[in-house]
PDB file of C-alpha atoms in Angstrom:
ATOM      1  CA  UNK A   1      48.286  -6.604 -28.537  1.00  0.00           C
ATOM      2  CA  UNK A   2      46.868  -6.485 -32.449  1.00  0.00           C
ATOM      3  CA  UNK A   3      46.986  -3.406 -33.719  1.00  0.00           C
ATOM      4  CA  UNK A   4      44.869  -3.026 -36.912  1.00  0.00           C
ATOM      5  CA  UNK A   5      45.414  -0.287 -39.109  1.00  0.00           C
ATOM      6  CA  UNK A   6      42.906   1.294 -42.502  1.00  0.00           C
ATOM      7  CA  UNK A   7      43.391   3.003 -45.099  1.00  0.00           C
ATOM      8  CA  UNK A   8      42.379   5.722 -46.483  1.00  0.00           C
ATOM      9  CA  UNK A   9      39.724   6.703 -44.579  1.00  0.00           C
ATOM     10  CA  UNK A  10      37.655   8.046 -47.537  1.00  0.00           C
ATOM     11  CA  UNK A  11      37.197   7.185 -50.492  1.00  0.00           C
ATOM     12  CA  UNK A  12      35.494   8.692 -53.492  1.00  0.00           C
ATOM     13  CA  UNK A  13      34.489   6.608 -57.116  1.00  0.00           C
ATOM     14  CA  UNK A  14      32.925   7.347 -59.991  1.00  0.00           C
ATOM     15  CA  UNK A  15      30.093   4.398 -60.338  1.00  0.00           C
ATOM     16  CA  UNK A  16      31.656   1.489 -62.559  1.00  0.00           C
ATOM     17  CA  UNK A  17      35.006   1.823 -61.058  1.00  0.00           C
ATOM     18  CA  UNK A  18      36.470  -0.086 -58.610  1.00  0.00           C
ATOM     19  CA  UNK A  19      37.713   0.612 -54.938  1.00  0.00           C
ATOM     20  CA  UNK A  20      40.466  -0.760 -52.647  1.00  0.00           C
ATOM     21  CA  UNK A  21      40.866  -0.820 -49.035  1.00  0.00           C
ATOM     22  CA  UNK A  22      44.111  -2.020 -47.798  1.00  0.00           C
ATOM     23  CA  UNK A  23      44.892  -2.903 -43.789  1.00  0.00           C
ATOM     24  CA  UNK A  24      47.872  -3.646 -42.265  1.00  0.00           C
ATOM     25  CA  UNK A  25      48.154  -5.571 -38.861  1.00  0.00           C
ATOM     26  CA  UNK A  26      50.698  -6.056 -36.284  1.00  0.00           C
ATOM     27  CA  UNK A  27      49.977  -9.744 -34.723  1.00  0.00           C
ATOM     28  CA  UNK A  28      51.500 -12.478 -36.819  1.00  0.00           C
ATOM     29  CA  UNK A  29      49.406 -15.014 -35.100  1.00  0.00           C
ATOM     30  CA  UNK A  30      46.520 -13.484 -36.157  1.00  0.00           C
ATOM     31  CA  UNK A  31      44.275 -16.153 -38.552  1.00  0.00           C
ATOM     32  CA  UNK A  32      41.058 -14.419 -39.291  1.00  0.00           C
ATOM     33  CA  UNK A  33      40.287 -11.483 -41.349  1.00  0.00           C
ATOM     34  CA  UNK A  34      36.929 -10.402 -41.926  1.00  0.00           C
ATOM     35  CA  UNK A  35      35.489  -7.441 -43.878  1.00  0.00           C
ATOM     36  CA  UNK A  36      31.933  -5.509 -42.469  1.00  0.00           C
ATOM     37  CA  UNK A  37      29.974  -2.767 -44.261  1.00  0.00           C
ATOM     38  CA  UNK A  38      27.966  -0.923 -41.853  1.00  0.00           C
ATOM     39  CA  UNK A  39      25.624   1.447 -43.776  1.00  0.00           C
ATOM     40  CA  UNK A  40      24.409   4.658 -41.622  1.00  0.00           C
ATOM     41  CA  UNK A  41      23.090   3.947 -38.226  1.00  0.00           C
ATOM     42  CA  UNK A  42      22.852   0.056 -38.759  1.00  0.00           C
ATOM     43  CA  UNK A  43      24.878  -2.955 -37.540  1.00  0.00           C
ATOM     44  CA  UNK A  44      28.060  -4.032 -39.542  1.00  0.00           C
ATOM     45  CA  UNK A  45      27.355  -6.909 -41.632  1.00  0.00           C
ATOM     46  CA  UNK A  46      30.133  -9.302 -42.831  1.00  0.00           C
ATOM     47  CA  UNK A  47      31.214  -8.951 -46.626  1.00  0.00           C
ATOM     48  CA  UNK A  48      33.801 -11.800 -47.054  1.00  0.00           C
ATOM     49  CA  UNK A  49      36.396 -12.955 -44.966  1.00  0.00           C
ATOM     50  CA  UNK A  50      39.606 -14.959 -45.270  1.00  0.00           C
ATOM     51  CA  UNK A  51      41.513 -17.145 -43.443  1.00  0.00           C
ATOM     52  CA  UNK A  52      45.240 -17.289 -43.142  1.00  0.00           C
ATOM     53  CA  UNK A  53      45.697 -20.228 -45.135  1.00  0.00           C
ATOM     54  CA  UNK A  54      43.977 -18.676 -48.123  1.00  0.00           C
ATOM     55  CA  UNK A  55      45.815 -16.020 -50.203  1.00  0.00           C
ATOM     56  CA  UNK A  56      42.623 -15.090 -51.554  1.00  0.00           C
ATOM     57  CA  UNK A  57      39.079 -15.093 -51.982  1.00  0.00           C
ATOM     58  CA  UNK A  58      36.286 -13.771 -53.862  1.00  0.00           C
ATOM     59  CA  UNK A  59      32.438 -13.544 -53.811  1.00  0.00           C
ATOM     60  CA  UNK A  60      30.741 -11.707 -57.068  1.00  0.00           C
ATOM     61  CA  UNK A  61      32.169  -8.260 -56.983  1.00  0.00           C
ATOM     62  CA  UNK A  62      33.533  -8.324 -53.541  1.00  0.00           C
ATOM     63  CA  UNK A  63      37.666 -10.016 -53.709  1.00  0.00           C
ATOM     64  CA  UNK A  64      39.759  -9.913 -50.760  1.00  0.00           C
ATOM     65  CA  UNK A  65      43.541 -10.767 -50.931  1.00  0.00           C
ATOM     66  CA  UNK A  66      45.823 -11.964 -48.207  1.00  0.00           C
ATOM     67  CA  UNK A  67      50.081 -11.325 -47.720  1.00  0.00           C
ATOM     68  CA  UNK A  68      50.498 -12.724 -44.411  1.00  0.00           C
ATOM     69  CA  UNK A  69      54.637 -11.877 -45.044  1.00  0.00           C
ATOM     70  CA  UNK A  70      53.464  -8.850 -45.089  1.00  0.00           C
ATOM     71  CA  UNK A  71      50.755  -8.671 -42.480  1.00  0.00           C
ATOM     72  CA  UNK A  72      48.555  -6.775 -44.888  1.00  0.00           C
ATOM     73  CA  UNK A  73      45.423  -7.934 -46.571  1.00  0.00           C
ATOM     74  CA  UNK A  74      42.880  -6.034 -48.685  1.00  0.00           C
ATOM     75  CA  UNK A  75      39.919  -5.455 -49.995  1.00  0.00           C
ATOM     76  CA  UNK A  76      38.744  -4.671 -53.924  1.00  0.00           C
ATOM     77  CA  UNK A  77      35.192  -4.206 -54.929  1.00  0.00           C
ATOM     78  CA  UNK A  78      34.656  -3.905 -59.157  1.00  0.00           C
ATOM     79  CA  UNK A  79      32.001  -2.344 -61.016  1.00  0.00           C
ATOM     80  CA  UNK A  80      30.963  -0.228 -58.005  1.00  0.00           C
ATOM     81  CA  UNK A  81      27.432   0.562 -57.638  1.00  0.00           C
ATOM     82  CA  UNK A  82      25.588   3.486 -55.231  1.00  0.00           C
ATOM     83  CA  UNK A  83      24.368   0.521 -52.701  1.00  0.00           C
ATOM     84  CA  UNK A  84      28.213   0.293 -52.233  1.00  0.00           C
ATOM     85  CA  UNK A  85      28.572   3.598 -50.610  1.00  0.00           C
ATOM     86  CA  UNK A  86      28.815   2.813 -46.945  1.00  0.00           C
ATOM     87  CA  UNK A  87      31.120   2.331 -44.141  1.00  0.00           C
ATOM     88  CA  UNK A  88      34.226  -0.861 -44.578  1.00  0.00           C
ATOM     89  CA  UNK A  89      35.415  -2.105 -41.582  1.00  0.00           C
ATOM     90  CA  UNK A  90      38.659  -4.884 -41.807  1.00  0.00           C
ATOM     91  CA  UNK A  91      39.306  -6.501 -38.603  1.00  0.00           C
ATOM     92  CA  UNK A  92      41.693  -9.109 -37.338  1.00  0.00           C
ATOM     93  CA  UNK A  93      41.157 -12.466 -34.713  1.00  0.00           C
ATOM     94  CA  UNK A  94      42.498 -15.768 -33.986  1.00  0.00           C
ATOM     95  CA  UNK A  95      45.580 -14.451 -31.853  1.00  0.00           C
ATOM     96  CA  UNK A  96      45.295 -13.934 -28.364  1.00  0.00           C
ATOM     97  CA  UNK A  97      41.959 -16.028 -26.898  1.00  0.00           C
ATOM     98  CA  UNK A  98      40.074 -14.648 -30.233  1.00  0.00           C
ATOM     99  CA  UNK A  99      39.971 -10.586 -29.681  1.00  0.00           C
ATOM    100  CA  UNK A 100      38.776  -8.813 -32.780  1.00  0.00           C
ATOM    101  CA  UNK A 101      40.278  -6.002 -33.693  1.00  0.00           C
ATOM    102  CA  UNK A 102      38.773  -3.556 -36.125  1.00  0.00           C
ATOM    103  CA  UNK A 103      40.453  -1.001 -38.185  1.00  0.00           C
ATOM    104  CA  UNK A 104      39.161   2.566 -38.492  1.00  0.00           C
ATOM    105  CA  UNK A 105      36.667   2.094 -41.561  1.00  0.00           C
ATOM    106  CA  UNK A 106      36.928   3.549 -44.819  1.00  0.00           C
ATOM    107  CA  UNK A 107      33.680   5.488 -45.936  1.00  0.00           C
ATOM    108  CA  UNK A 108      32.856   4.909 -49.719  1.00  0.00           C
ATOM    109  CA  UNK A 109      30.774   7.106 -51.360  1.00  0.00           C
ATOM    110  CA  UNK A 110      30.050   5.765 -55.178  1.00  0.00           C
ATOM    111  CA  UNK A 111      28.750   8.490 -57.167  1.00  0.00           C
ATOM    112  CA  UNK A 112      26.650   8.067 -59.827  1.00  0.00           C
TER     113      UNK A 112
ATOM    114  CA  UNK B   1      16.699 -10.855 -36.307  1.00  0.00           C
ATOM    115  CA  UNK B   2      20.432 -12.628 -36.348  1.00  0.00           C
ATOM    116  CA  UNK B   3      20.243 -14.409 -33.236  1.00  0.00           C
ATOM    117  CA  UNK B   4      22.035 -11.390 -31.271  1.00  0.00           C
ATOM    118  CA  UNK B   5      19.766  -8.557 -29.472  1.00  0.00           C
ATOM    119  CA  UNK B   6      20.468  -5.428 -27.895  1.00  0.00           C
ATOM    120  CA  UNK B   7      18.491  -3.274 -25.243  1.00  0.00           C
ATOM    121  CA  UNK B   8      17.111  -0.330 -25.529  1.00  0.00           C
ATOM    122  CA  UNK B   9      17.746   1.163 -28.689  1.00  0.00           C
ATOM    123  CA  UNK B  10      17.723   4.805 -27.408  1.00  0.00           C
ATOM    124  CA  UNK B  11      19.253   5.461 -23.769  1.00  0.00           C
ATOM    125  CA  UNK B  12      19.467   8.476 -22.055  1.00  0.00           C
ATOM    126  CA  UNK B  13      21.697   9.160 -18.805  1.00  0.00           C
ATOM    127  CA  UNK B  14      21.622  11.663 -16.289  1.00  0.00           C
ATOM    128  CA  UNK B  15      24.734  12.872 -15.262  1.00  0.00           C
ATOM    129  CA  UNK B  16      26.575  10.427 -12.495  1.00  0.00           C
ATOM    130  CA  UNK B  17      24.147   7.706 -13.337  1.00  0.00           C
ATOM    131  CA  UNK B  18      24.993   4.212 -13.938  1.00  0.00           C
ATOM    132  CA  UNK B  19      23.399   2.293 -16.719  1.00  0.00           C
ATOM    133  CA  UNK B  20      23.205  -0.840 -18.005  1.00  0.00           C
ATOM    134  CA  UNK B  21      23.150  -2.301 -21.573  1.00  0.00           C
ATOM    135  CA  UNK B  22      21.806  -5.658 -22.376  1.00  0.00           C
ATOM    136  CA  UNK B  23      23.001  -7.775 -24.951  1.00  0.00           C
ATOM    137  CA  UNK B  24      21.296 -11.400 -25.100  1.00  0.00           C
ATOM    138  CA  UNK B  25      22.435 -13.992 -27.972  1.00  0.00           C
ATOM    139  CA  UNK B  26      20.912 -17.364 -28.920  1.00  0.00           C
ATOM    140  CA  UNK B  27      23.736 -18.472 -31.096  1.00  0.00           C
ATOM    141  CA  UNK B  28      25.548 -20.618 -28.602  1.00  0.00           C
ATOM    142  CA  UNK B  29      28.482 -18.277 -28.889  1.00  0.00           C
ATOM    143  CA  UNK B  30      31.093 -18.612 -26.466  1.00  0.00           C
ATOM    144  CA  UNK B  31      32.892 -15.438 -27.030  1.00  0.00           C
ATOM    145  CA  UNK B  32      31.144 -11.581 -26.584  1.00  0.00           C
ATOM    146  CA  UNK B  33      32.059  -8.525 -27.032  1.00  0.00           C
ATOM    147  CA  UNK B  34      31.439  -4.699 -26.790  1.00  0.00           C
ATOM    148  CA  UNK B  35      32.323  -1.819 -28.305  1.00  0.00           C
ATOM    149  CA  UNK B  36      31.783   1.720 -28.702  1.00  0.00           C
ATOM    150  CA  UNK B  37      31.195   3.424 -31.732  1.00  0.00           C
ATOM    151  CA  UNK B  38      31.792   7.431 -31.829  1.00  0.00           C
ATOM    152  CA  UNK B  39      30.730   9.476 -35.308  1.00  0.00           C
ATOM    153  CA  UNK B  40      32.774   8.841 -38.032  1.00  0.00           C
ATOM    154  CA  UNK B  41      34.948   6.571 -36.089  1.00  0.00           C
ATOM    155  CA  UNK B  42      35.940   2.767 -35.685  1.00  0.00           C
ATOM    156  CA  UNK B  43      35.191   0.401 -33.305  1.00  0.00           C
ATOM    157  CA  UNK B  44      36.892   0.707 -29.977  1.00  0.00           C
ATOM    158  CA  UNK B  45      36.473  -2.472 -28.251  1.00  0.00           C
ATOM    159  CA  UNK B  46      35.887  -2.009 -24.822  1.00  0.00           C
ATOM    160  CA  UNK B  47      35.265  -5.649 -23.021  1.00  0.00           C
ATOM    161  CA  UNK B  48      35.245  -8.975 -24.199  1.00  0.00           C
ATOM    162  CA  UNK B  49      34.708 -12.632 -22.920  1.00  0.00           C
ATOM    163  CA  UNK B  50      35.294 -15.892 -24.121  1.00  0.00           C
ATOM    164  CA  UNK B  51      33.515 -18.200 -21.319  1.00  0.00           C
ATOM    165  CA  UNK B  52      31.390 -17.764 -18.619  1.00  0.00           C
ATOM    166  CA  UNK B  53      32.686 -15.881 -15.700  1.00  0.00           C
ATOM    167  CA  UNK B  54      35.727 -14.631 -17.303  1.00  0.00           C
ATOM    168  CA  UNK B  55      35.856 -11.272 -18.930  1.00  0.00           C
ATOM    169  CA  UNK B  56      39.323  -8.770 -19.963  1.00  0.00           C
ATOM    170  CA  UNK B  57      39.435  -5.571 -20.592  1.00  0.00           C
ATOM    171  CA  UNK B  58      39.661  -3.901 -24.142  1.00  0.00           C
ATOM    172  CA  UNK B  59      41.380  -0.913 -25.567  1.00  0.00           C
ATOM    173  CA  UNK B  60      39.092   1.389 -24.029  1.00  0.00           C
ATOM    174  CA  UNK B  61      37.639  -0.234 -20.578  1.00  0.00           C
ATOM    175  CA  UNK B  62      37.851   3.038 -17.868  1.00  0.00           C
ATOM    176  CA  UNK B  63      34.357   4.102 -16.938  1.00  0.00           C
ATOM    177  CA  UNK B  64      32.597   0.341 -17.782  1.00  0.00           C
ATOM    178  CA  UNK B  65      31.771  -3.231 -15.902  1.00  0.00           C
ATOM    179  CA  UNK B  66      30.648  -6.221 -17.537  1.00  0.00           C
ATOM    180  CA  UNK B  67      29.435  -9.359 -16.414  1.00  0.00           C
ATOM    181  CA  UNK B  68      28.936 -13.213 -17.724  1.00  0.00           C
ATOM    182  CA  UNK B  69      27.265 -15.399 -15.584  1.00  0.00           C
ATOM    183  CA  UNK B  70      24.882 -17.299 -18.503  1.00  0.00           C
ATOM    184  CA  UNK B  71      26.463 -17.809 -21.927  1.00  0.00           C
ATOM    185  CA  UNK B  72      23.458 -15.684 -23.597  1.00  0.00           C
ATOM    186  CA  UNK B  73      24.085 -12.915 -21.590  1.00  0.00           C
ATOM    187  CA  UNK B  74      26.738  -9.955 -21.190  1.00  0.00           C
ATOM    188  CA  UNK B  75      25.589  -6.797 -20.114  1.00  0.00           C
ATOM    189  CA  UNK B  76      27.473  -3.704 -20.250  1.00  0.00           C
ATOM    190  CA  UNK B  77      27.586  -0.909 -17.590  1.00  0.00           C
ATOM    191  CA  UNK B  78      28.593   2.642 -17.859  1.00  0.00           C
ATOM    192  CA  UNK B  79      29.645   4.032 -14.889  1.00  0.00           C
ATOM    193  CA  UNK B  80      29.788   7.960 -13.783  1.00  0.00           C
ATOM    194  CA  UNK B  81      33.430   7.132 -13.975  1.00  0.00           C
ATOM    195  CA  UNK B  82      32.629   7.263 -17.651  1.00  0.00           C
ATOM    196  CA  UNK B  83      33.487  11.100 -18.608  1.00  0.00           C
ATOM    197  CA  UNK B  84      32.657  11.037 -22.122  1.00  0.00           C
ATOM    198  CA  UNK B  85      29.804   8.091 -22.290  1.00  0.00           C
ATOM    199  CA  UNK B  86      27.786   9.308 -25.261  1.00  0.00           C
ATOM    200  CA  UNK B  87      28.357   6.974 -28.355  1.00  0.00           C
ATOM    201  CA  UNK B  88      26.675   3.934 -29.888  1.00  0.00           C
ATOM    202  CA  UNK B  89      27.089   0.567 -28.158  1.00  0.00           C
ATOM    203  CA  UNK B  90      27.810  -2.511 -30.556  1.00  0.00           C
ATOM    204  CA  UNK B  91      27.632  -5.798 -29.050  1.00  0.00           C
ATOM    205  CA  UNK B  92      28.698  -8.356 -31.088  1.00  0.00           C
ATOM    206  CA  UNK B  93      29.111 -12.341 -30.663  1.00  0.00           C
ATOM    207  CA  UNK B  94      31.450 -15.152 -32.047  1.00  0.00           C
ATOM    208  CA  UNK B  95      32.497 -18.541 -32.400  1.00  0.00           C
ATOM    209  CA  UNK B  96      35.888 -18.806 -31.057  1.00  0.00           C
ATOM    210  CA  UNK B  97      38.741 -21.694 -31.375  1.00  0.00           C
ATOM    211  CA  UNK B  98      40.365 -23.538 -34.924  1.00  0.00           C
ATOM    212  CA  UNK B  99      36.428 -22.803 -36.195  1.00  0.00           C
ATOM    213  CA  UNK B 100      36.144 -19.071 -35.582  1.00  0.00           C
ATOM    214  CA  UNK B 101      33.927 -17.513 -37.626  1.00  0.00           C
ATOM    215  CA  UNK B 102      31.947 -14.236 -38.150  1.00  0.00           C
ATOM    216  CA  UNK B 103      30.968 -11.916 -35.555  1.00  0.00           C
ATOM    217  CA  UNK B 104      27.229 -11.064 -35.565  1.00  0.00           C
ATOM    218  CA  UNK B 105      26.384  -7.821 -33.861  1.00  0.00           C
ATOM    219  CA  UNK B 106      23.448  -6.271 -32.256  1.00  0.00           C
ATOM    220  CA  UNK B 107      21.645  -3.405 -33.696  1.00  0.00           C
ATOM    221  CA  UNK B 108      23.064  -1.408 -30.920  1.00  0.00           C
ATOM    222  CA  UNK B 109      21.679   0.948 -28.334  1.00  0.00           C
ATOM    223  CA  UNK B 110      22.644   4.881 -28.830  1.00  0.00           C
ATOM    224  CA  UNK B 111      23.448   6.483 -25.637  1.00  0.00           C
ATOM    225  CA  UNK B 112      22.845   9.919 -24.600  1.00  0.00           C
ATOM    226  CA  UNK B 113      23.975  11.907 -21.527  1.00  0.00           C
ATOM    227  CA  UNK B 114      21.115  14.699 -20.680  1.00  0.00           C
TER     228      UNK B 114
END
């Protein structure tokens, strides 16, 4: 089955840098690729997402790139801000009947 | 509140009780899922379906029963078979095929074994 894997697990910025999350997965018929931020004890939202066909997408701060050679995809945010700091969640569907896979989240803390 | 609603919030279980979760969506989903959700740690998915009366098991499925008889509905039970059943409980819903789209999740129930 997929096998979705995050990293790092944590990671620390200074406020006006920017932060990358990079996942790997294991399914090449995988198609989907969303991204959630969960802040603490709340659902996980979607950021962005991308589909396989795309190499790469972006939405203000928030880009996501796609290597599906590679079966990696990841995540940048610019000009990080404190409402950043949260939990970042990459997952991967579309193989298999649809199961989503998550990765192990990345907590961002954006210090000020 | 996102078209996707969990029951109760807060659960507490007894030792070698069952309980069941609810999860109810009006989205006209066909696939559901659950997961569990331990501190500081991903999302372990533990059951999922993508039509009515069919269900298969996740990573993580010892210990828990689901069912699906209506489309809106796909409630999760933790058995005493469960060893370890203390976590938060995502349940999360999707459109499925060449238009598959985002998940939307539930705000979860937190589950507590007194």
């Amino acid at each position: 089955g997929e096998n979705v894997e995050q990293h790092p697990s944590t990671l620390s910025v200074q406020e006006g840098d920017s932060a990358v999350i990079k996942c790997t997965y294991s399914d090449s018929a995988s198609n989907y690729f969303p991204w959630y931020k969960q802040e603490l004890g709340k659902r996980p939202q979607l950021i962005i997402d991308i589909r396989s066909n795309v190499g790469e997408k972006k939405d203000q701060r928030i880009a996501v790139t796609l290597n599906k050679t590679a079966k990696h995809f990841s995540l940048h945010i610019t000009e990080t801000q404190p409402e950043d700091s949260a939990v970042y969640f990459c997952a991967a569907s579309g193989a298999a009947g649809n199961k989503l896979t998550f990765g192990g989240g990345t907590r961002v803390l954006v210090k000020p | 509140d996102g078209g996707i609603t969990q029951s109760p919030k807060y659960l507490f279980r007894k030792e070698g009780q069952n309980v069941t979760l609810s999860c109810e969506q009006n989205l006209n989903h066909d696939a559901m899922y659950w997961y569990r959700q331990d501190p500081g740690q991903g999302l372990r998915l533990i059951y999922y379906s993508q039509i009515v009366n069919d269900f298969q098991k996740g990573d993580i499925a010892e210990g828990y029963s689901v069912s699906r008889e209506k489309k809106e509905s796909f409630p999760l039970t933790v058995t005493s078979a469960q060893k370890n059943p203390t976590a938060f409980y995502l349940c999360a819903s999707m459109r499925q095929g060449a238009k598959v789209s985002e998940a939307f999740f539930g705000q979860g129930t937190r589950l507590t074994v007194v």
